[in-house]
Short mmCIF file of C-alpha atoms in Angstrom, two decimals:
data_model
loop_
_atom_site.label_atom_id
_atom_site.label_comp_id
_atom_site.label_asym_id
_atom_site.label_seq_id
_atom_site.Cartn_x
_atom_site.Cartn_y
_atom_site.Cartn_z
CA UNK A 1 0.00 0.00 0.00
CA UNK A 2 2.71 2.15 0.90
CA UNK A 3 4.35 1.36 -2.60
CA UNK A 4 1.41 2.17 -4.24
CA UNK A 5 0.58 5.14 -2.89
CA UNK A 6 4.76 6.67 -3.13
CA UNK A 7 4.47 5.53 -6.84
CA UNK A 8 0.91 7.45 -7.18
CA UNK A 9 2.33 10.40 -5.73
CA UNK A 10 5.38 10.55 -7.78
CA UNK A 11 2.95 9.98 -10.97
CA UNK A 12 0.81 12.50 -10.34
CA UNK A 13 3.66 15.16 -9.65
CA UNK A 14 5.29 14.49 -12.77
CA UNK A 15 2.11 14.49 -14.60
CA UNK A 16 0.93 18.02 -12.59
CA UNK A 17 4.26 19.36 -13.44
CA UNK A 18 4.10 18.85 -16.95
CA UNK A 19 0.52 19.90 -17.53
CA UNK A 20 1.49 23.00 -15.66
CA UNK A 21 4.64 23.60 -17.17
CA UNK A 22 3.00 25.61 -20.26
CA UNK A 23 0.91 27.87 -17.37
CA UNK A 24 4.23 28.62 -15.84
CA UNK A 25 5.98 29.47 -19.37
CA UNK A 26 2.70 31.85 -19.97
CA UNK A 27 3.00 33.49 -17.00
CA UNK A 28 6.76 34.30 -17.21
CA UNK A 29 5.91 35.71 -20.88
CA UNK A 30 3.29 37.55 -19.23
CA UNK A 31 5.63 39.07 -16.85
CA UNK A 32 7.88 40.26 -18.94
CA UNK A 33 5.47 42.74 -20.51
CA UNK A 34 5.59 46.43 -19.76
CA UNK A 35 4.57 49.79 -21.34
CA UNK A 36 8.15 50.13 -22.81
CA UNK A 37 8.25 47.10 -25.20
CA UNK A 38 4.57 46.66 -25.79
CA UNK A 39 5.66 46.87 -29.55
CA UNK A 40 8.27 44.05 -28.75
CA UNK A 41 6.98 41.36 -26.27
CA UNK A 42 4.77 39.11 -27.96
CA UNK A 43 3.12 35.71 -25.94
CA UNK A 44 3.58 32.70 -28.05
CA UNK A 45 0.61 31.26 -29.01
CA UNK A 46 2.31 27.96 -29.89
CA UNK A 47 0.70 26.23 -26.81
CA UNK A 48 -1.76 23.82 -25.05
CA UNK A 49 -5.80 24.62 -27.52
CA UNK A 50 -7.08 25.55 -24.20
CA UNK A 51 -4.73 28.59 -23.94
CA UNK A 52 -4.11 29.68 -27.26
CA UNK A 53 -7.55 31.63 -27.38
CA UNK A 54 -6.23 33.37 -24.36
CA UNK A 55 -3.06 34.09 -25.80
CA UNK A 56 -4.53 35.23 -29.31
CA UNK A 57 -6.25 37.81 -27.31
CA UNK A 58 -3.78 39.09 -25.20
CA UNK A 59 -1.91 39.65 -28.13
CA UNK A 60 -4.30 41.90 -30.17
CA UNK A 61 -4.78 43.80 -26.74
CA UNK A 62 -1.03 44.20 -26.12
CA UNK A 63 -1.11 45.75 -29.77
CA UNK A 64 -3.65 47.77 -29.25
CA UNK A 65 -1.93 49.25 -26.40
CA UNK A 66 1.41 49.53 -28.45
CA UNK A 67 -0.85 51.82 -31.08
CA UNK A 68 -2.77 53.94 -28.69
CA UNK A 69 0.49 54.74 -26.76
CA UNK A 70 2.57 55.35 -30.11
CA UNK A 71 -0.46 57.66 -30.72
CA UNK A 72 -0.46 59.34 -27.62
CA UNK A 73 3.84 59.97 -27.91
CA UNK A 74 2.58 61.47 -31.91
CA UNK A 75 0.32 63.68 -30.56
CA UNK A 76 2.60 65.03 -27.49
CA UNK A 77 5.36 65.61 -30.12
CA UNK A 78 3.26 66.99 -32.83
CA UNK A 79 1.65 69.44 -30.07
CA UNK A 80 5.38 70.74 -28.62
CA UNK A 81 6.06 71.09 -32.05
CA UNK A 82 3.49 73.20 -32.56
CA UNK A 83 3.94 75.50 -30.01
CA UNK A 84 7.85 75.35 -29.90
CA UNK A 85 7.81 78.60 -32.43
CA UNK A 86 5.01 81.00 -31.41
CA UNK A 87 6.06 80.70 -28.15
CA UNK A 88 10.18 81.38 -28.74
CA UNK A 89 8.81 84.09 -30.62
CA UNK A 90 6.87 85.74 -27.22
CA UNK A 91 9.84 84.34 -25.48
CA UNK A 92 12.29 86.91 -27.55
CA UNK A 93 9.89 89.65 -27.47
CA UNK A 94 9.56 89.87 -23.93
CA UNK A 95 13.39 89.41 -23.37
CA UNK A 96 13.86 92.39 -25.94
CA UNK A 97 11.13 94.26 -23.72
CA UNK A 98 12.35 93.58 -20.62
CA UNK A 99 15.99 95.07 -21.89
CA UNK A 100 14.55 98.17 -22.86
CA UNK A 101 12.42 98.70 -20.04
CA UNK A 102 14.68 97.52 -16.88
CA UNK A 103 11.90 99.66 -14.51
CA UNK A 104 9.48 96.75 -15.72
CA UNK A 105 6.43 95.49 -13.22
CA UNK A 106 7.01 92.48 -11.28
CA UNK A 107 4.00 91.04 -12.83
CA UNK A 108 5.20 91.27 -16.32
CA UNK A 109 8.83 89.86 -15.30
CA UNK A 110 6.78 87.20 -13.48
CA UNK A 111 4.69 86.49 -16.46
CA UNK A 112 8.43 86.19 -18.92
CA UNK A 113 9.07 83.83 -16.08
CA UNK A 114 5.85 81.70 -17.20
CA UNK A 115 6.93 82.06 -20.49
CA UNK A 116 10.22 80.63 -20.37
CA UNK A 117 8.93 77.59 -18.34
CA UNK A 118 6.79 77.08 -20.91
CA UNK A 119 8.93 77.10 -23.44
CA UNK A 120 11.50 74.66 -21.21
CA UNK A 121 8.72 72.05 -21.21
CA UNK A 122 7.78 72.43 -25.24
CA UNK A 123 12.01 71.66 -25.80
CA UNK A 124 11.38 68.49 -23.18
CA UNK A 125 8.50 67.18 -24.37
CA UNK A 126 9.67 67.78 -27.82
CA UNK A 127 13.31 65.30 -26.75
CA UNK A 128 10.93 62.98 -25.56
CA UNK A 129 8.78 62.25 -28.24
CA UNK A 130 11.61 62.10 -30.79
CA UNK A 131 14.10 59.86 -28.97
CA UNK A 132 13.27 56.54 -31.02
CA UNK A 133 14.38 58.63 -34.53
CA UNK A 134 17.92 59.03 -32.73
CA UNK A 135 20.68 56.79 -34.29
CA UNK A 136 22.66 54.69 -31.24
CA UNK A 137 26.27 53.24 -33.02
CA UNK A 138 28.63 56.14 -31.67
CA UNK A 139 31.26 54.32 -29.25
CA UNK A 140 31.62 56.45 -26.52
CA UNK A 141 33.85 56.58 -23.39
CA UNK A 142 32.58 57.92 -21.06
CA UNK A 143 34.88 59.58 -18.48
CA UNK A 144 35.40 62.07 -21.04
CA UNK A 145 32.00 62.49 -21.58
CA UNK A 146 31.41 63.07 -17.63
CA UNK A 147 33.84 65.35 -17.53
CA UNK A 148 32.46 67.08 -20.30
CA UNK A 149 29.64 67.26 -18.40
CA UNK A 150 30.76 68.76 -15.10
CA UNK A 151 32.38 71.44 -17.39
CA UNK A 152 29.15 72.34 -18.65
CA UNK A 153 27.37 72.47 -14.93
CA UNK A 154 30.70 73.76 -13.11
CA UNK A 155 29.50 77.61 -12.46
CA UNK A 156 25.64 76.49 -11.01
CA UNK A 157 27.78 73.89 -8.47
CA UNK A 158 30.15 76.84 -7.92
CA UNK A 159 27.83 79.41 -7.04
CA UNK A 160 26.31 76.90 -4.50
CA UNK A 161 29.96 76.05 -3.00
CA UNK A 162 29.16 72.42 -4.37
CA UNK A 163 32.16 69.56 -5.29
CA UNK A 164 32.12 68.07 -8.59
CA UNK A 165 34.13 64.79 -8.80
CA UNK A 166 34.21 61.48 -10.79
CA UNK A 167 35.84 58.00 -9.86
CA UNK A 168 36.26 54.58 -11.30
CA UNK A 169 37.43 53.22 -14.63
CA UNK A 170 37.95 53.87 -18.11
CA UNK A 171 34.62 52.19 -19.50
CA UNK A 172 33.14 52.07 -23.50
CA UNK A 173 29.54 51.58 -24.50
CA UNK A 174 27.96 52.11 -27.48
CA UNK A 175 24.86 54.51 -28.14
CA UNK A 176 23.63 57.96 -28.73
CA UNK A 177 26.51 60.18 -27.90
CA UNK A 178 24.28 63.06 -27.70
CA UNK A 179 21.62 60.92 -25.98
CA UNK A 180 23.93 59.64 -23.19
CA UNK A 181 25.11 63.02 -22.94
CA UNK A 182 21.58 64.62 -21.95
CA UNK A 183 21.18 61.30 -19.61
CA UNK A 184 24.38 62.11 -17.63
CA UNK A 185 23.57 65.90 -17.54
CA UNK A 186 20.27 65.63 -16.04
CA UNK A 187 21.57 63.13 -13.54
CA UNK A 188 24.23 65.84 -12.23
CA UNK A 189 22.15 68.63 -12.77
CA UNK A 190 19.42 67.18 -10.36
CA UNK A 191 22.30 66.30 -7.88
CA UNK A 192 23.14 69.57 -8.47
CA UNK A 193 19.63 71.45 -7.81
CA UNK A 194 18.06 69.75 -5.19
CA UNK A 195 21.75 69.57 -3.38
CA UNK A 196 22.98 71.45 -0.03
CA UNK A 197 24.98 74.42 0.00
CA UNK A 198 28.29 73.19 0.22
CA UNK A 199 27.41 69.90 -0.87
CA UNK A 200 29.17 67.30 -3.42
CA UNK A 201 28.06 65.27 -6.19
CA UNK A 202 30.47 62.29 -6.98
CA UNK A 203 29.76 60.02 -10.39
CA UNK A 204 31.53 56.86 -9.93
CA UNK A 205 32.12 54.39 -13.25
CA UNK A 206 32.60 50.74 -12.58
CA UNK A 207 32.84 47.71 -15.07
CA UNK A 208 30.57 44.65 -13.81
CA UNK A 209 29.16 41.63 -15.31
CA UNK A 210 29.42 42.52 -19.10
CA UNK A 211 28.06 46.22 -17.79
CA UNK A 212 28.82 49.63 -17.24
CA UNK A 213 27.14 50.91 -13.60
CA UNK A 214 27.12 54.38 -12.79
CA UNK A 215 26.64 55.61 -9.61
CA UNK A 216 25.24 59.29 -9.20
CA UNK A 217 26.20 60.01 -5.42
CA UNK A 218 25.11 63.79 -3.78
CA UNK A 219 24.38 65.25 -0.17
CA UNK A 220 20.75 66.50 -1.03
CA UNK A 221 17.59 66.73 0.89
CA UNK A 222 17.25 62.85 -0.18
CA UNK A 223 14.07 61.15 -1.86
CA UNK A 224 11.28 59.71 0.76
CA UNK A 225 11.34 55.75 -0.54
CA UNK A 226 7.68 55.71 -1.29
CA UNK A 227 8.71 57.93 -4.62
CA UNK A 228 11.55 56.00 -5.66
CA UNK A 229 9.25 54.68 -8.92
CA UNK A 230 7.24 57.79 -9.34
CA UNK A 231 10.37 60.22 -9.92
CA UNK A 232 10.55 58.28 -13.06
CA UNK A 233 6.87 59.07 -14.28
CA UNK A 234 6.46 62.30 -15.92
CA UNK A 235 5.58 65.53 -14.87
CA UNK A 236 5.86 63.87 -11.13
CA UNK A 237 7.78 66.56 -8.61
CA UNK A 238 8.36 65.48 -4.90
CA UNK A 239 8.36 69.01 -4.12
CA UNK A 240 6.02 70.83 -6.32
CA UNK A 241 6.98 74.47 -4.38
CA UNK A 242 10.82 73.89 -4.89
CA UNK A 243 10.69 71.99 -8.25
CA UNK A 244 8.64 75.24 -9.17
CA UNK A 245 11.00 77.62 -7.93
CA UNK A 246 13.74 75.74 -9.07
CA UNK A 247 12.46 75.45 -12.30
CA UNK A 248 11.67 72.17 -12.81
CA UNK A 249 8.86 70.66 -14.69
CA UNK A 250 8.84 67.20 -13.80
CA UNK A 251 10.53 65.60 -16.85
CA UNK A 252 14.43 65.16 -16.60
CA UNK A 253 14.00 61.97 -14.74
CA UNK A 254 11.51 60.15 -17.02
CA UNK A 255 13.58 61.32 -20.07
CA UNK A 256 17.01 60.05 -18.26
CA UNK A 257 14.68 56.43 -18.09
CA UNK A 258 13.85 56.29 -20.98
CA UNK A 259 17.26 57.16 -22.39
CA UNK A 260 18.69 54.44 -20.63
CA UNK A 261 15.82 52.04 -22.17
CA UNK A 262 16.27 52.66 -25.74
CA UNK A 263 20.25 52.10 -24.65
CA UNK A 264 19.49 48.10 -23.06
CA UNK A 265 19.81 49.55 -19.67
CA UNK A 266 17.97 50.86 -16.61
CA UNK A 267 17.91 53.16 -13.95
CA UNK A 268 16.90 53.08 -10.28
CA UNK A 269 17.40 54.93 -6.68
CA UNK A 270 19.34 52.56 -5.16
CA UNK A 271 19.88 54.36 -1.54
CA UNK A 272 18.24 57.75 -0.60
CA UNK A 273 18.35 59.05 3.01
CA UNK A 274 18.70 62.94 5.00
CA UNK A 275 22.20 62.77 4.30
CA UNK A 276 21.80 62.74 0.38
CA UNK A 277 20.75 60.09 -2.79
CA UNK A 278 22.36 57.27 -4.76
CA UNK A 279 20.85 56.43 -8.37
CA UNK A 280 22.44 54.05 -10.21
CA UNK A 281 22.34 53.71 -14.04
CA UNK A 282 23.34 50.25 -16.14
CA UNK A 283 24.35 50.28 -19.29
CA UNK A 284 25.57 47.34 -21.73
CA UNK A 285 29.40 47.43 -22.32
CA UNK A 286 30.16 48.20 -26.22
CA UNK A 287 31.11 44.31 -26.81
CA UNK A 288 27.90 43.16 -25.64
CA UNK A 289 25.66 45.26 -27.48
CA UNK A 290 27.94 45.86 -30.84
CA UNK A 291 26.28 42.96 -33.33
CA UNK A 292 22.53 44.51 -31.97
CA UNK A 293 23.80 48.22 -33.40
CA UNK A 294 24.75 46.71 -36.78
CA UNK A 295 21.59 44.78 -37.28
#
């Protein structure tokens, strides 16, 4: 009886694990699908009859999601496009205005104020929506490019007493040089910004496991951990007040993301306390992503 009933057992595991074996291969499919590769990840519908209905129409609603988000992205470019000119045009005129009128109101130097925010967000949302058009073969090292960088941000960090430095190795990837570029500037430049006086902002380059990791170190006011995702999200400010006043509009984060997306990579806050914020960026070294570039 015992024999019988070991043997039973052992039957019917191996048979339960088989017949769930295509549930568990549909589920890690399933999990692998997220609003940046909708027009990617497709479920294979090679499987058991009683699933492959299921799968059929997960499919056509995972394309229909790729089109009405590639829609949405069309219409947010074609709308910053839009009002890119007429409103560098009102931009210029009230500069020109201001100049010759240096007694002017604070309401009307408030309202060039509104203007030029305005105009900041048109440029963003204008980068955004035309990132996929950007060729990504330039092979790029990128202490040079860092340093480059801190060059370019070196008299805001002066004027708030703040250390710029950069560690590690000598590392190559390959992608958008001028892509990377705006990746790595928003990183410091938010390091920068939402720093203390006195502060530092250290960028440290390691090789690891076939990647490059950057680490974006500062002494800021740090990032409460229930926002870690949503900094990511567009138009999302932890501070609306000081992003405001700072002039942020909630979108040099989610374009640094998806930057390092269209690159093979990712980017996360991996440590974020009082005493200042850690985010961490991976990309793929240049010999792991070279044959993907030529095809």
């Amino acid at each position: 009886t015992a024999a019988i009933a070991l043997l039973g057992g052992m039957l019917a595991y191996f048979v339960s694990g088989r017949a769930l074996r295509p549930l568990r291969r549909f589920a890690g499919q399933a999990e692998q699908v997220e609003t940046s590769n909708l027009s990617e990840i497709r479920l294979d519908e090679e499987t058991l009859p009683e699933l492959r209905s299921l799968t059929h129409a997960l499919n056509e609603m995972l394309e229909r999601l790729s089109r009405g988000f590639d829609a949405q992205r069309q219409f947010v470019g074609n709308a910053a496009h839009e009002l890119r000119t007429p409103l560098t045009l009102l931009q210029t005129q009230l500069e020109l205005f201001s100049d010759e009128h240096p007694d002017i109101l604070p309401e009307s130097a408030a309202f060039l104020d509104e203007v030029q925010r305005l105009s900041r967000l048109t440029h963003a949302l204008l980068d955004m929506s035309d990132l996929q058009s950007v060729p990504r073969d330039d092979v790029i090292l990128l202490s040079p490019m860092i340093d480059e960088v801190f060059a370019d941000l070196a008299l805001r960090a002066e004027r708030s007493g703040i250390s710029l430095s950069r560690e590690g190795e000598d590392v190559t990837v390959v992608g958008s040089d001028m892509l990377l570029c705006r990746m790595f500037f928003n990183l410091v430049e938010n390091a920068v910004k939402y720093n203390r006086p006195g502060g530092m902002v250290k960028v440290d380059v390691q090789q690891r496991d076939g990647q490059a990791v950057i680490h974006v170190v500062d002494t800021g006011r740090g990032i409460p951990q229930e926002f870690w995702q949503s900094i990511f999200q567009p138009f999302f400010r932890v501070d609306k007040s000081l992003s405001r006043e700072l002039g942020g509009a909630g979108l040099g984060l989610p374009l640094v993301w998806e930057i390092a997306r269209l690159h093979g990579g990712r980017v996360w806050v991996e440590e974020s306390n009082d005493s200042g914020s850690v985010l961490a960026v991976t990309l793929p070294l240049s010999a792991s992503i070279t044959d993907t570039v030529r095809g």
